[in-house]
Tab-separated table of C-alpha atoms and ligand atoms in Angstrom:
chain	number	residue	atom	x	y	z
A	1	MET	CA	0.196	-0.030	-0.238
A	2	PRO	CA	1.183	3.958	-0.885
A	3	ASP	CA	2.111	5.576	2.189
A	4	GLY	CA	1.172	9.596	2.544
A	5	ASP	CA	4.549	10.491	0.645
A	6	SER	CA	4.196	8.687	-2.020
A	7	ILE	CA	3.882	9.377	-5.339
A	8	ARG	CA	2.380	6.882	-8.778
A	9	CYS	CA	4.449	7.319	-11.569
A	10	ASP	CA	2.241	6.279	-14.322
A	11	ALA	CA	5.174	6.416	-17.608
A	12	CYS	CA	4.219	2.809	-17.659
A	13	PRO	CA	1.749	0.364	-16.785
A	14	VAL	CA	3.228	-1.128	-13.703
A	15	LEU	CA	2.230	2.862	-12.145
A	16	CYS	CA	4.542	2.286	-9.366
A	17	TYR	CA	4.536	4.190	-5.558
A	18	ILE	CA	7.964	5.592	-4.874
A	19	LYS	CA	9.116	6.846	-1.827
A	20	PRO	CA	10.481	9.822	-1.165
A	21	GLY	CA	14.424	9.665	-2.425
A	22	ARG	CA	13.906	6.276	-3.590
A	23	ALA	CA	13.229	5.309	-7.952
A	24	GLY	CA	10.553	3.113	-9.484
A	25	ALA	CA	11.152	-0.647	-10.660
A	26	CYS	CA	12.858	0.457	-14.078
A	27	ASP	CA	15.441	3.277	-12.548
A	28	ARG	CA	14.554	5.932	-14.372
A	29	TYR	CA	12.007	7.880	-12.517
A	30	GLY	CA	12.097	8.302	-9.111
A	31	ASN	CA	11.092	10.616	-6.727
A	32	ARG	CA	12.822	13.731	-5.737
A	33	ASP	CA	11.021	16.110	-3.409
A	34	GLY	CA	7.879	14.884	-3.212
A	35	GLN	CA	8.734	14.959	-7.724
A	36	LEU	CA	7.962	12.783	-10.457
A	37	VAL	CA	11.221	13.294	-11.772
A	38	ARG	CA	13.114	11.123	-14.501
A	39	LEU	CA	16.235	10.053	-13.136
A	40	ASP	CA	18.679	9.622	-16.302
A	41	PRO	CA	19.822	12.825	-18.218
A	42	HIS	CA	17.975	14.006	-21.142
A	43	VAL	CA	21.036	14.287	-24.112
A	44	VAL	CA	21.071	15.898	-26.554
A	45	LEU	CA	23.637	15.577	-29.833
A	46	ASP	CA	25.476	18.422	-31.079
A	47	ARG	CA	27.202	18.804	-33.929
A	48	THR	CA	30.541	19.531	-35.198
A	49	VAL	CA	32.043	20.465	-38.862
A	50	ALA	CA	34.515	17.994	-38.438
A	51	ARG	CA	36.046	15.779	-35.531
A	52	GLY	CA	37.344	17.875	-33.287
A	53	ASP	CA	36.799	21.030	-34.096
A	54	SER	CA	34.628	23.434	-32.188
A	55	VAL	CA	30.080	23.520	-32.473
A	56	VAL	CA	28.802	25.270	-35.097
A	57	PRO	CA	26.838	28.027	-33.950
A	58	PHE	CA	23.183	28.345	-34.043
A	59	LEU	CA	22.376	29.600	-37.717
A	60	GLU	CA	20.780	33.050	-37.026
A	61	GLY	CA	18.515	33.675	-39.689
A	62	GLU	CA	20.097	36.819	-41.902
A	63	ARG	CA	23.268	34.589	-41.225
A	64	GLU	CA	24.771	33.904	-44.571
A	65	TRP	CA	25.398	29.631	-45.727
A	66	ASP	CA	28.830	29.233	-44.179
A	67	GLY	CA	29.677	26.786	-46.719
A	68	ASN	CA	28.874	23.543	-44.197
A	69	VAL	CA	27.066	20.763	-45.888
A	70	VAL	CA	24.295	21.302	-43.825
A	71	SER	CA	23.397	24.183	-42.203
A	72	GLY	CA	20.378	24.769	-39.384
A	73	PRO	CA	20.849	23.951	-35.909
A	74	SER	CA	23.386	22.959	-34.566
A	75	THR	CA	21.773	21.458	-31.915
A	76	PHE	CA	19.611	17.913	-32.299
A	77	VAL	CA	16.977	17.009	-29.216
A	78	THR	CA	17.258	13.123	-28.746
A	79	ALA	CA	14.921	11.138	-26.653
A	80	ILE	CA	16.995	9.134	-24.664
A	81	GLY	CA	16.731	10.008	-20.673
A	82	ALA	CA	13.209	12.586	-22.614
A	83	GLY	CA	10.782	10.126	-20.811
A	84	THR	CA	7.477	8.390	-21.290
A	85	THR	CA	3.780	9.225	-21.804
A	86	TYR	CA	2.112	6.236	-21.172
A	87	PRO	CA	-0.895	5.679	-22.168
A	88	ASP	CA	-0.111	8.127	-25.336
A	89	TYR	CA	-3.511	9.935	-25.801
A	90	LYS	CA	-0.748	12.663	-23.740
A	91	PRO	CA	1.263	14.734	-25.987
A	92	ALA	CA	4.743	13.072	-25.951
A	93	PRO	CA	6.915	14.992	-23.609
A	94	PHE	CA	8.967	17.292	-25.628
A	95	ILE	CA	8.037	18.821	-28.963
A	96	ILE	CA	10.514	21.082	-30.213
A	97	SER	CA	10.496	24.014	-32.870
A	98	SER	CA	13.417	25.278	-35.175
A	99	ALA	CA	13.912	26.848	-38.228
A	100	VAL	CA	16.270	24.683	-41.220
A	101	GLU	CA	17.978	25.859	-44.381
A	102	GLY	CA	14.467	28.619	-43.880
A	103	VAL	CA	12.117	26.087	-42.625
A	104	ASP	CA	9.850	25.343	-39.970
A	105	MET	CA	10.612	22.020	-38.385
A	106	VAL	CA	8.853	20.338	-35.291
A	107	THR	CA	10.884	17.159	-33.810
A	108	VAL	CA	8.978	14.957	-31.607
A	109	VAL	CA	10.302	13.252	-29.399
A	110	THR	CA	9.434	10.318	-26.941
A	111	GLU	CA	11.038	7.085	-25.109
A	112	GLY	CA	8.952	4.584	-26.823
A	113	ILE	CA	7.604	1.695	-24.545
A	114	PHE	CA	8.476	-1.253	-26.633
A	115	SER	CA	6.587	-5.224	-26.308
A	116	TYR	CA	7.022	-5.833	-30.107
A	117	CYS	CA	10.973	-6.241	-30.062
A	118	GLY	CA	14.337	-7.578	-30.469
A	119	VAL	CA	17.217	-7.813	-31.798
A	120	LYS	CA	18.848	-8.906	-35.212
A	121	LEU	CA	23.158	-10.573	-34.278
A	122	LYS	CA	25.350	-10.460	-37.561
A	123	ILE	CA	28.369	-12.405	-36.220
A	124	ASP	CA	30.807	-12.681	-38.676
A	125	THR	CA	31.848	-16.206	-38.568
A	126	ASP	CA	31.655	-19.169	-40.412
A	127	ARG	CA	31.615	-21.357	-37.173
A	128	TYR	CA	28.841	-23.598	-36.750
A	129	LEU	CA	26.937	-21.957	-34.001
A	130	GLY	CA	23.662	-24.010	-34.114
A	131	SER	CA	21.551	-25.177	-37.023
A	132	GLU	CA	18.654	-23.122	-37.917
A	133	THR	CA	15.804	-22.861	-36.197
A	134	ASN	CA	17.630	-24.336	-33.096
A	135	THR	CA	17.144	-22.126	-29.317
A	136	VAL	CA	19.359	-20.028	-28.459
A	137	ARG	CA	19.866	-19.215	-24.534
A	138	ALA	CA	21.024	-16.850	-21.673
A	139	GLN	CA	20.775	-17.628	-18.343
A	140	GLY	CA	19.446	-21.055	-19.969
A	141	GLU	CA	16.431	-18.926	-20.548
A	142	PRO	CA	15.227	-19.485	-24.731
A	143	VAL	CA	15.137	-15.223	-25.836
A	144	GLY	CA	15.664	-16.501	-29.124
A	145	HIS	CA	16.076	-18.617	-32.428
A	146	VAL	CA	19.108	-19.146	-35.301
A	147	THR	CA	18.064	-17.916	-37.909
A	148	THR	CA	18.946	-17.507	-41.865
A	149	SER	CA	22.613	-17.717	-41.645
A	150	GLU	CA	24.038	-14.990	-44.464
A	151	TYR	CA	27.361	-15.004	-46.343
A	152	GLY	CA	30.695	-15.935	-44.072
A	153	SER	CA	28.399	-14.587	-41.285
A	154	GLN	CA	25.513	-16.202	-38.537
A	155	MET	CA	22.383	-14.872	-37.310
A	156	LEU	CA	20.274	-15.148	-34.772
A	157	SER	CA	16.863	-13.152	-33.854
A	158	LEU	CA	16.244	-12.338	-29.970
A	159	GLY	CA	13.626	-11.289	-28.281
A	160	GLY	CA	11.017	-10.678	-29.650
A	161	VAL	CA	7.034	-10.958	-28.145
A	162	ARG	CA	6.877	-14.550	-27.668
A	163	HIS	CA	9.913	-14.402	-25.156
A	164	LEU	CA	8.783	-11.416	-23.865
A	165	THR	CA	5.728	-12.396	-22.807
A	166	GLY	CA	3.834	-16.182	-23.908
A	167	GLY	CA	6.906	-17.731	-21.644
A	168	THR	CA	7.639	-17.420	-17.880
A	169	ARG	CA	8.737	-14.396	-15.733
A	170	HIS	CA	12.108	-15.559	-15.379
A	171	GLU	CA	11.602	-16.204	-19.396
A	172	GLY	CA	10.312	-12.704	-20.669
A	173	THR	CA	12.315	-10.620	-17.692
A	174	VAL	CA	16.134	-12.580	-18.582
A	175	THR	CA	14.738	-12.361	-22.652
A	176	CYS	CA	14.531	-8.561	-21.571
A	177	GLU	CA	17.787	-7.610	-19.270
A	178	THR	CA	19.423	-9.944	-22.517
A	179	LEU	CA	18.117	-7.413	-25.731
A	180	LEU	CA	18.517	-4.519	-22.866
A	181	ASN	CA	22.423	-5.315	-22.815
A	182	LEU	CA	23.045	-6.303	-26.336
A	183	CYS	CA	21.524	-2.278	-27.216
A	184	ASN	CA	22.909	-1.043	-24.759
A	185	GLY	CA	26.827	-2.180	-26.380
A	186	LYS	CA	27.218	-5.270	-23.133
A	187	ALA	CA	28.446	-8.099	-23.765
A	188	VAL	CA	26.829	-11.387	-23.808
A	189	GLU	CA	26.781	-14.749	-22.995
A	190	LEU	CA	24.872	-16.530	-25.162
A	191	SER	CA	24.532	-20.673	-25.519
A	192	ILE	CA	22.554	-23.109	-28.546
A	193	ASP	CA	21.114	-25.714	-28.109
A	194	ASN	CA	23.232	-28.744	-30.077
A	195	GLY	CA	25.411	-25.699	-30.684
A	196	ALA	CA	28.541	-23.520	-29.707
A	197	THR	CA	28.623	-20.725	-26.635
A	198	VAL	CA	29.281	-16.815	-28.685
A	199	THR	CA	29.959	-13.825	-26.645
A	200	VAL	CA	28.841	-11.129	-28.174
A	201	GLN	CA	28.635	-6.787	-28.148
A	202	ALA	CA	27.810	-4.865	-30.358
A	203	GLY	CA	31.096	-3.335	-32.720
A	204	LYS	CA	33.614	-6.619	-31.277
A	205	PRO	CA	34.674	-10.071	-32.939
A	206	PRO	CA	32.987	-12.540	-31.513
A	207	ALA	CA	33.805	-15.656	-29.295
A	208	VAL	CA	32.832	-18.516	-29.627
A	209	ASP	CA	33.244	-21.689	-27.754
A	210	GLY	CA	35.618	-19.762	-25.652
A	211	VAL	CA	38.015	-18.541	-28.463
A	212	GLN	CA	38.100	-15.239	-30.075
A	213	GLU	CA	37.105	-14.865	-34.365
A	214	GLU	CA	39.651	-12.929	-35.636
A	215	ARG	CA	38.357	-12.931	-39.886
A	216	MET	CA	35.160	-12.720	-41.765
A	217	ARG	CA	36.281	-15.944	-44.695
A	218	VAL	CA	37.118	-14.163	-48.021
A	219	GLY	CA	34.244	-15.864	-49.520
A	220	CYS	CA	32.574	-19.881	-49.651
A	221	GLY	CA	35.003	-21.961	-51.291
A	222	SER	CA	34.080	-22.115	-54.657
A	223	ALA	CA	34.642	-18.125	-54.997
A	224	THR	CA	37.442	-17.996	-53.075
A	225	ILE	CA	39.197	-20.045	-56.331
A	226	GLY	CA	38.076	-17.320	-58.735
A	227	MET	CA	39.756	-14.641	-56.310
A	228	PHE	CA	42.874	-16.473	-55.946
A	229	ALA	CA	43.127	-19.018	-58.801
A	230	LYS	CA	45.797	-17.218	-61.075
A	231	GLN	CA	47.669	-16.967	-57.990
A	232	TRP	CA	48.245	-19.962	-58.237
A	233	HIS	CA	48.665	-20.743	-61.359
A	234	ASN	CA	52.129	-22.696	-62.287
A	235	LYS	CA	53.163	-22.315	-58.306
A	236	VAL	CA	51.018	-26.025	-57.642
A	237	ASP	CA	48.513	-28.202	-59.583
A	238	GLU	CA	45.550	-28.397	-57.106
A	239	VAL	CA	44.000	-26.329	-54.735
A	240	VAL	CA	41.007	-27.235	-52.259
A	241	VAL	CA	39.720	-24.827	-51.016
A	242	VAL	CA	37.812	-26.257	-47.683
A	243	ASP	CA	34.331	-24.317	-46.465
A	244	ASP	CA	31.140	-25.984	-44.486
A	245	HIS	CA	29.431	-24.870	-47.705
A	246	ILE	CA	30.492	-24.700	-51.112
A	247	THR	CA	33.785	-26.335	-51.707
A	248	GLY	CA	36.156	-25.779	-54.355
A	249	VAL	CA	38.099	-27.553	-56.559
A	250	LEU	CA	40.685	-25.946	-58.603
A	251	SER	CA	41.229	-28.029	-61.553
A	252	GLN	CA	36.867	-28.742	-62.612
A	253	HIS	CA	36.529	-25.499	-61.454
A	254	GLN	CA	35.838	-22.899	-64.364
A	255	ALA	CA	38.661	-20.152	-63.102
A	256	GLY	CA	40.710	-23.497	-63.146
A	257	LYS	CA	39.670	-24.712	-66.680
A	258	LEU	CA	39.464	-20.812	-68.023
A	259	LEU	CA	43.116	-20.953	-67.106
A	260	GLY	CA	44.230	-24.265	-69.162
A	261	ILE	CA	45.000	-26.109	-65.286
A	262	PRO	CA	44.742	-29.819	-65.596
A	263	GLU	CA	43.156	-32.833	-64.400
A	264	THR	CA	44.618	-34.363	-61.181
A	265	GLY	CA	42.249	-37.315	-60.758
A	266	ILE	CA	41.170	-35.383	-57.674
A	267	LYS	CA	37.669	-37.046	-56.055
A	268	MET	CA	36.037	-35.865	-53.720
A	269	LYS	CA	33.538	-36.982	-51.548
A	270	GLY	CA	30.003	-34.583	-51.171
A	271	ARG	CA	27.846	-34.247	-53.018
A	272	ARG	CA	29.208	-32.064	-56.805
A	273	SER	CA	26.868	-29.160	-57.670
A	274	THR	CA	28.729	-27.709	-60.306
A	275	PRO	CA	32.555	-29.078	-61.176
A	276	GLY	CA	34.927	-27.757	-58.675
A	277	ARG	CA	31.779	-27.768	-56.352
A	278	TYR	CA	30.261	-29.460	-53.761
A	279	PHE	CA	28.544	-28.956	-51.166
A	280	GLN	CA	28.275	-31.478	-47.879
A	281	VAL	CA	31.724	-32.485	-47.832
A	282	ALA	CA	31.620	-32.637	-43.904
A	283	GLU	CA	29.995	-31.906	-41.200
A	284	PRO	CA	29.790	-28.142	-40.023
A	285	GLY	CA	31.470	-27.622	-37.334
A	286	THR	CA	34.112	-25.537	-35.502
A	287	ALA	CA	37.425	-26.190	-37.721
A	288	TRP	CA	38.517	-26.346	-41.239
A	289	GLY	CA	36.397	-23.426	-43.236
A	290	GLY	CA	33.053	-24.021	-40.790
A	291	THR	CA	33.201	-27.575	-40.996
A	292	ASN	CA	34.740	-30.308	-38.398
A	293	ILE	CA	37.056	-31.780	-40.079
A	294	GLN	CA	40.669	-31.154	-38.465
A	295	ASP	CA	42.355	-33.506	-41.301
A	296	PRO	CA	41.230	-31.959	-44.502
A	297	LEU	CA	42.421	-35.903	-45.938
A	298	SER	CA	39.275	-36.937	-44.764
A	299	ILE	CA	37.373	-35.182	-47.016
A	300	LEU	CA	39.176	-36.785	-50.586
A	301	LYS	CA	39.140	-40.220	-52.114
A	302	ASP	CA	41.741	-41.756	-53.950
A	303	PHE	CA	43.363	-39.868	-56.279
A	304	ASN	CA	42.466	-41.794	-60.289
A	305	PRO	CA	45.623	-43.419	-60.947
A	306	LYS	CA	44.682	-43.141	-64.851
A	307	VAL	CA	44.998	-39.315	-64.212
A	308	ALA	CA	47.200	-38.239	-61.203
A	309	TRP	CA	50.808	-39.158	-61.627
A	310	PRO	CA	53.923	-39.101	-58.330
A	311	GLY	CA	55.209	-35.876	-57.360
A	312	LEU	CA	51.438	-34.011	-57.631
A	313	ARG	CA	51.713	-30.909	-56.103
A	314	LEU	CA	48.189	-29.975	-53.933
A	315	LEU	CA	47.018	-27.460	-51.415
A	316	MET	CA	44.451	-27.184	-49.695
A	317	VAL	CA	43.318	-24.152	-47.213
A	318	SER	CA	40.169	-22.443	-45.728
A	319	THR	CA	38.183	-19.954	-46.305
A	320	THR	CA	39.351	-17.530	-43.416
A	321	GLY	CA	43.602	-18.747	-45.010
A	322	GLU	CA	43.740	-19.426	-41.150
A	323	HIS	CA	43.960	-23.635	-41.950
A	324	TYR	CA	46.269	-24.513	-44.779
A	325	ALA	CA	48.761	-27.826	-44.746
A	326	TYR	CA	50.113	-29.144	-48.777
A	327	TYR	CA	51.150	-32.248	-49.421
A	328	GLU	CA	52.927	-33.967	-52.895
A	329	LEU	CA	51.477	-37.510	-53.939
A	330	ASP	CA	53.463	-40.766	-53.121
A	331	GLU	CA	54.503	-42.830	-55.712
A	332	ALA	CA	51.216	-44.828	-55.104
A	333	LEU	CA	49.410	-41.667	-55.697
A	334	HIS	CA	49.074	-41.446	-51.779
A	335	PRO	CA	49.260	-37.081	-49.877
A	336	VAL	CA	51.592	-36.637	-48.087
A	337	GLN	CA	52.205	-33.722	-46.215
A	338	LYS	CA	55.633	-31.337	-47.187
A	339	GLU	CA	56.199	-27.932	-45.339
A	340	LEU	CA	54.420	-24.661	-47.559
A	341	PRO	CA	56.526	-23.682	-50.272
A	342	GLY	CA	57.545	-19.940	-50.827
A	343	THR	CA	56.222	-19.507	-53.660
A	344	LEU	CA	52.988	-20.739	-51.216
A	345	THR	CA	53.368	-18.461	-48.625
A	346	GLU	CA	52.051	-15.707	-49.889
A	347	SER	CA	48.668	-16.386	-52.179
A	348	VAL	CA	47.231	-18.116	-48.312
A	349	ALA	CA	49.186	-14.560	-46.574
A	350	ARG	CA	46.767	-12.604	-49.165
A	351	ILE	CA	43.309	-14.879	-48.762
A	352	LYS	CA	44.075	-13.868	-45.161
A	353	GLU	CA	44.837	-10.226	-45.897
A	354	ASN	CA	41.310	-10.161	-47.758
A	355	CYS	CA	39.243	-11.591	-44.916
A	356	GLU	CA	37.247	-8.163	-42.875
A	357	PRO	CA	37.520	-8.325	-39.360
A	358	ALA	CA	34.985	-10.452	-37.447
A	359	LEU	CA	32.356	-8.295	-35.804
A	360	CYS	CA	29.088	-8.503	-34.244
A	361	THR	CA	26.766	-6.691	-35.182
A	362	VAL	CA	23.554	-5.371	-33.195
A	363	LEU	CA	20.478	-3.961	-34.843
A	364	PHE	CA	18.030	-3.150	-32.766
A	365	MET	CA	13.658	-4.459	-34.465
A	366	GLY	CA	10.624	-2.265	-33.014
A	367	GLY	CA	6.976	-1.505	-33.973
A	368	ALA	CA	6.595	1.941	-33.358
A	369	GLY	CA	2.885	0.688	-33.984
A	370	GLY	CA	-0.069	0.970	-31.188
A	371	SER	CA	-0.356	4.439	-28.897
A	372	LEU	CA	3.194	5.931	-28.494
A	373	ARG	CA	1.569	7.188	-32.253
A	374	ALA	CA	-1.428	9.119	-30.355
A	375	GLY	CA	1.300	10.724	-28.334
A	376	VAL	CA	3.146	12.822	-31.410
A	377	THR	CA	-0.674	12.964	-33.159
A	378	GLU	CA	-4.256	12.895	-32.983
A	379	ASN	CA	-4.771	10.828	-35.255
A	380	PRO	CA	-1.965	8.057	-35.181
A	381	VAL	CA	-2.102	6.906	-38.702
A	382	ARG	CA	-1.635	9.504	-40.319
A	383	LEU	CA	1.856	9.674	-38.750
A	384	THR	CA	2.425	6.179	-40.329
A	385	HIS	CA	1.670	7.434	-44.003
A	386	SER	CA	3.522	10.730	-43.592
A	387	VAL	CA	6.886	8.249	-42.420
A	388	ARG	CA	5.791	6.204	-45.112
A	389	ASP	CA	5.495	8.610	-47.173
A	390	ALA	CA	8.714	10.316	-46.513
A	391	LEU	CA	7.569	13.791	-45.457
A	392	THR	CA	8.840	13.032	-41.617
A	393	ARG	CA	12.033	11.801	-40.976
A	394	LEU	CA	11.772	8.868	-37.882
A	395	THR	CA	15.492	8.512	-35.469
A	396	CYS	CA	16.206	6.622	-32.648
A	397	GLY	CA	18.644	8.294	-30.956
A	398	GLY	CA	19.840	10.820	-33.692
A	399	ALA	CA	20.320	7.527	-35.288
A	400	PRO	CA	18.963	7.011	-38.849
A	401	VAL	CA	17.264	4.100	-39.686
A	402	TYR	CA	15.660	1.461	-41.783
A	403	VAL	CA	12.034	2.026	-41.972
A	404	TRP	CA	9.941	-1.652	-43.477
A	405	PRO	CA	8.075	-1.506	-46.161
A	406	GLY	CA	4.316	-2.359	-45.595
A	407	GLY	CA	1.997	-0.909	-42.514
A	408	GLY	CA	3.569	0.110	-39.361
A	409	ILE	CA	6.113	1.879	-38.600
A	410	THR	CA	8.450	-1.704	-37.966
A	411	PHE	CA	12.031	-0.186	-38.162
A	412	MET	CA	15.719	-1.276	-37.428
A	413	VAL	CA	18.528	0.995	-36.302
A	414	ASP	CA	22.383	-0.127	-35.502
A	415	VAL	CA	23.140	0.613	-31.790
A	416	THR	CA	26.325	0.683	-32.735
A	417	HIS	CA	25.163	4.647	-34.037
A	418	MET	CA	23.404	5.741	-31.177
A	419	PRO	CA	24.631	7.363	-28.466
A	420	GLU	CA	25.554	4.589	-25.411
A	421	ASN	CA	23.299	4.016	-22.573
A	422	ALA	CA	20.045	4.716	-24.604
A	423	PHE	CA	17.858	2.067	-23.928
A	424	GLY	CA	16.114	1.743	-20.893
A	425	TYR	CA	13.512	-1.083	-19.677
A	426	VAL	CA	10.794	-1.281	-17.038
A	427	PRO	CA	8.866	-4.460	-15.403
A	428	THR	CA	6.293	-5.809	-17.729
A	429	PRO	CA	8.298	-6.429	-19.772
A	430	ALA	CA	9.611	-4.267	-22.526
A	431	LEU	CA	12.218	-2.401	-23.782
A	432	VAL	CA	12.115	1.092	-23.804
A	433	ALA	CA	13.703	2.919	-26.525
A	434	PRO	CA	13.496	6.766	-27.897
A	435	ILE	CA	12.869	7.238	-30.732
A	436	GLU	CA	12.343	11.340	-32.958
A	437	PHE	CA	10.532	11.966	-35.963
A	438	THR	CA	11.208	15.438	-37.177
A	439	LEU	CA	9.118	17.233	-39.819
A	440	LYS	CA	7.756	19.928	-41.621
A	441	LEU	CA	5.888	22.124	-38.867
A	442	SER	CA	3.087	22.661	-41.990
A	443	ASP	CA	3.236	19.074	-42.573
A	444	TYR	CA	3.147	18.197	-38.287
A	445	ALA	CA	-0.364	20.517	-38.116
A	446	SER	CA	-2.071	19.124	-40.467
A	447	LEU	CA	-1.207	15.243	-38.968
A	448	GLY	CA	-3.130	16.583	-35.981
A	449	GLY	CA	0.044	17.653	-34.237
A	450	TYR	CA	-0.303	19.184	-30.542
A	451	LEU	CA	0.761	22.677	-31.472
A	452	ASP	CA	-0.307	23.932	-28.690
A	453	GLN	CA	2.908	22.004	-26.692
A	454	VAL	CA	5.087	22.684	-29.559
A	455	ARG	CA	7.672	25.050	-27.461
A	456	SER	CA	11.097	26.393	-28.989
A	457	LEU	CA	14.846	23.995	-28.746
A	458	ASP	CA	15.931	27.480	-26.915
A	459	SER	CA	13.878	27.350	-24.318
A	460	ILE	CA	14.768	23.506	-23.638
A	461	LEU	CA	18.007	24.195	-23.725
A	462	SER	CA	18.338	26.419	-21.010
A	463	ASP	CA	18.462	23.426	-19.101
A	464	GLU	CA	21.747	23.730	-17.608
A	465	SER	CA	21.126	19.981	-16.538
A	466	ARG	CA	20.425	18.679	-20.540
A	467	ARG	CA	23.699	16.157	-20.986
A	468	HIS	CA	25.403	17.311	-24.541
A	469	VAL	CA	26.440	13.747	-26.486
A	470	MET	CA	29.415	14.720	-29.492
A	471	ALA	CA	26.297	13.769	-32.356
A	472	THR	CA	29.111	10.808	-35.073
A	473	ASP	CA	30.296	11.488	-37.425
A	474	ASN	CA	29.085	8.297	-39.388
A	475	ASN	CA	25.293	9.815	-39.464
A	476	PRO	CA	24.207	12.118	-41.045
A	477	TRP	CA	23.004	15.139	-39.528
A	478	LEU	CA	18.930	15.448	-38.389
A	479	LEU	CA	18.284	18.771	-38.407
A	480	SER	CA	18.491	19.581	-42.681
A	481	SER	CA	16.192	19.200	-44.948
A	482	THR	CA	14.389	16.378	-45.288
A	483	LYS	CA	15.057	16.444	-49.583
A	484	ARG	CA	18.978	15.827	-48.719
A	485	HIS	CA	18.898	12.410	-46.459
A	486	GLY	CA	15.393	11.484	-47.316
A	487	GLY	CA	12.340	10.146	-44.312
A	488	ARG	CA	13.433	7.196	-43.430
B	1	SF4	S1	8.209	0.937	-13.732
B	1	SF4	FE1	9.550	2.970	-13.723
B	1	SF4	S2	7.995	4.219	-15.921
B	1	SF4	FE2	7.258	2.099	-15.021
B	1	SF4	S3	6.053	3.113	-12.633
B	1	SF4	FE3	7.205	1.831	-12.500
B	1	SF4	S4	8.981	4.124	-12.461
B	1	SF4	FE4	7.478	4.347	-13.465
């Protein structure tokens, strides 16, 4: 029961009663001297012309454009720390006006509560993490699944409303915590049923079963043959590029044929797809080329004695150049391992050199539908249409987003483009993510926006408690004409 000094927070459905000097269940709101306050500082982004330059002063109306790529206010008010309105028929916490290139603009900011949200996780590795659809766990709880792998990367889909709300309370809590940590740039350990344990962190290399991945592959085995065939020509008789998906064989491959490389009588295990390209030479794993093999010869059958010859030179290499071995056939046409000749060292090094650093990419994906839109306009569907028509630019903590086509406002954002600790949570459980809508004031009026709530940027900046963060160089500046950067 609330005591007399408690105040009720109405920023989410939990409706905490908060005692003086204490915080609510999410640690986002507190009771300070009887006032409900947002405890984290509200973040504004400052634009600089280039790294190390001073902040560009606010553009006065009569001042000439200074030749910078964009003009307009040098401060953008993000939704980080802005607070939430719930239920959102109330106007968003901040609706800020600004003049951009002579056009009156408005930015509506709010911290959205996302029950429908998750993370798409790209892990640059060929090592086998688990089969598609296998369950991904954090702290033993199911938080997602393995989804379709991409070129050189394994993909996980985490979170979503089913894990947040459809299982046990503990599953929902752990899912929310996992998403929160990943989105805020923290390292998370995930284990995959019948697969690997992987430690992931946005913008950092993954560690698979405790081994840090360094490089993603240069391409599939077939592509690697195509890329390096010329460098192997006349230096070796046969090359096999071992790959879990498509293993390449130089003499049979189109690239080898074009160079006139003669047949070697090599015979491969697995299923032949097209000349010089083999599927399923081994089981997936964390060894050579994302397979389970430690001995590359295990994917070869006996050489054809009618074609092969003693002394035939064979290079076997993985798609990252991490594994390689050199052999010559003896009199019985059995491969005998020898030291890699100096003439081939460079080609193996070149494969490694062409492999990009392995990283983890965390994309937050959420649906800004439902009542959140009612904090922007009294006619929410018009906001959806406006985003779709690129009249309204959507950003997440000041970072550009990709808005999915189709219904609703479903967007994705790279969390490394956002200021740190931009995300929060509420114990319903759901994630709290910043979201900003920027559009022309005239368009805002026609959407049915809360014009009586619009306030000037200057009025916001006079409050010194706001935290100023330098905008990152790799994001387009937000307060420029919508025409230049589009609305998405
Ligand atoms: S969980 Fe946080 S936002 Fe929700 S009512 Fe409690 S203090 Fe307010």
